[in-house]
Each structure stands twice: as C-alpha cells, then as structure tokens.
Amino acid sequence: MLRLREHRPGTLTGLSEFLFHRTGSMIGSLSQLIRGAAVLAIEDGSERITEELLTLVPVDYAAEQSEKRTTPAKRTTRRRHAA
C-alpha cells in the first residue's frame, strides 16, 4: 500500500503488454516487480512507476524463464534491392 505522489492512475494498464512479458504472466512475479519499482521510485524521488524503472528491477527465476517463452520474437526484415 505504497502511495506514490506522482504516479497517475492507468499507468500500469498502459504497460500491460510489457508487464505480461516481463513477468512471464506470473502474478507473484508481477506483484514483486511492482513493489520493487515502487521502492525505487521512492528512493530516487521520482514517486512514479515508469517502464524504464520497471526494467531496473530484477525478476525472479520463474518469471525470467517464463519471459523467454512469452516474449514475441523480434522480427528482422530484409530489404530487397532492385536490380
């Protein structure tokens, strides 16, 4: 129940896709990630949770392994040159 002065309602729902993949869709990992980000937000004085801040918080082993399975593969596009 940490209250962050600068955190705006809806911020986390806007990051839902990122949070899903970062935690491997594991609720316990999500809770730990948000709690860790809130602590960092208080410590650095920003008082808000951002995607950048969430990337600084380490996730547990289970989320790490699950994240590998849920993160979409990055697409590489090759350009064809006209002959």
GROMACS .gro file of C-alpha atoms in nm:
model
   83
    1MET     CA    1   0.000   0.000   0.000
    2LEU     CA    2   0.269   0.247  -0.101
    3ARG     CA    3   0.132   0.579  -0.220
    4LEU     CA    4   0.338   0.750  -0.487
    5ARG     CA    5   0.270   1.123  -0.523
    6GLU     CA    6   0.347   1.146  -0.896
    7HIS     CA    7   0.201   0.814  -1.009
    8ARG     CA    8  -0.104   0.855  -1.232
    9PRO     CA    9  -0.396   0.608  -1.243
   10GLY     CA   10  -0.391   0.395  -1.558
   11THR     CA   11  -0.015   0.398  -1.599
   12LEU     CA   12   0.023   0.029  -1.526
   13THR     CA   13  -0.266  -0.072  -1.750
   14GLY     CA   14  -0.092   0.114  -2.030
   15LEU     CA   15   0.210  -0.106  -1.968
   16SER     CA   16   0.008  -0.430  -1.956
   17GLU     CA   17   0.178  -0.594  -2.255
   18PHE     CA   18   0.523  -0.507  -2.119
   19LEU     CA   19   0.430  -0.632  -1.770
   20PHE     CA   20   0.285  -0.955  -1.908
   21HIS     CA   21   0.606  -1.040  -2.091
   22ARG     CA   22   0.842  -0.909  -1.821
   23THR     CA   23   0.682  -1.131  -1.555
   24GLY     CA   24   0.602  -1.425  -1.780
   25SER     CA   25   0.235  -1.375  -1.684
   26MET     CA   26   0.305  -1.485  -1.325
   27ILE     CA   27   0.101  -1.288  -1.067
   28GLY     CA   28   0.353  -1.331  -0.784
   29SER     CA   29   0.631  -1.203  -1.008
   30LEU     CA   30   0.413  -0.908  -1.113
   31SER     CA   31   0.349  -0.816  -0.751
   32GLN     CA   32   0.720  -0.836  -0.669
   33LEU     CA   33   0.812  -0.630  -0.977
   34ILE     CA   34   0.566  -0.351  -0.897
   35ARG     CA   35   0.666  -0.345  -0.530
   36GLY     CA   36   1.034  -0.324  -0.626
   37ALA     CA   37   0.966  -0.042  -0.873
   38ALA     CA   38   0.766   0.148  -0.609
   39VAL     CA   39   1.057   0.125  -0.366
   40LEU     CA   40   1.298   0.251  -0.633
   41ALA     CA   41   1.058   0.535  -0.719
   42ILE     CA   42   1.058   0.644  -0.356
   43GLU     CA   43   1.435   0.613  -0.324
   44ASP     CA   44   1.511   0.814  -0.640
   45GLY     CA   45   1.245   1.074  -0.559
   46SER     CA   46   1.052   1.034  -0.884
   47GLU     CA   47   0.747   0.900  -0.697
   48ARG     CA   48   0.611   0.728  -1.010
   49ILE     CA   49   0.649   0.393  -1.183
   50THR     CA   50   0.771   0.402  -1.542
   51GLU     CA   51   0.868   0.132  -1.791
   52GLU     CA   52   1.229   0.243  -1.758
   53LEU     CA   53   1.215   0.198  -1.381
   54LEU     CA   54   1.049  -0.143  -1.418
   55THR     CA   55   1.338  -0.262  -1.635
   56LEU     CA   56   1.579  -0.191  -1.348
   57VAL     CA   57   1.402  -0.427  -1.108
   58PRO     CA   58   1.528  -0.785  -1.131
   59VAL     CA   59   1.259  -1.051  -1.173
   60ASP     CA   60   1.260  -1.390  -1.006
   61TYR     CA   61   1.389  -1.705  -1.176
   62ALA     CA   62   1.044  -1.837  -1.267
   63ALA     CA   63   0.948  -1.511  -1.438
   64GLU     CA   64   1.283  -1.498  -1.613
   65GLN     CA   65   1.230  -1.846  -1.759
   66SER     CA   66   0.866  -1.780  -1.846
   67GLU     CA   67   0.954  -1.445  -2.004
   68LYS     CA   68   1.168  -1.628  -2.257
   69ARG     CA   69   0.860  -1.825  -2.367
   70THR     CA   70   0.610  -1.537  -2.375
   71THR     CA   71   0.817  -1.259  -2.531
   72PRO     CA   72   0.737  -1.230  -2.901
   73ALA     CA   73   1.028  -1.300  -3.133
   74LYS     CA   74   1.181  -0.990  -3.282
   75ARG     CA   75   1.118  -0.970  -3.650
   76THR     CA   76   1.403  -0.898  -3.881
   77THR     CA   77   1.319  -0.756  -4.217
   78ARG     CA   78   1.543  -0.774  -4.513
   79ARG     CA   79   1.517  -0.519  -4.784
   80ARG     CA   80   1.540  -0.632  -5.137
   81HIS     CA   81   1.739  -0.413  -5.364
   82ALA     CA   82   1.610  -0.355  -5.712
   83ALA     CA   83   1.843  -0.495  -5.974
   0.00000   0.00000   0.00000
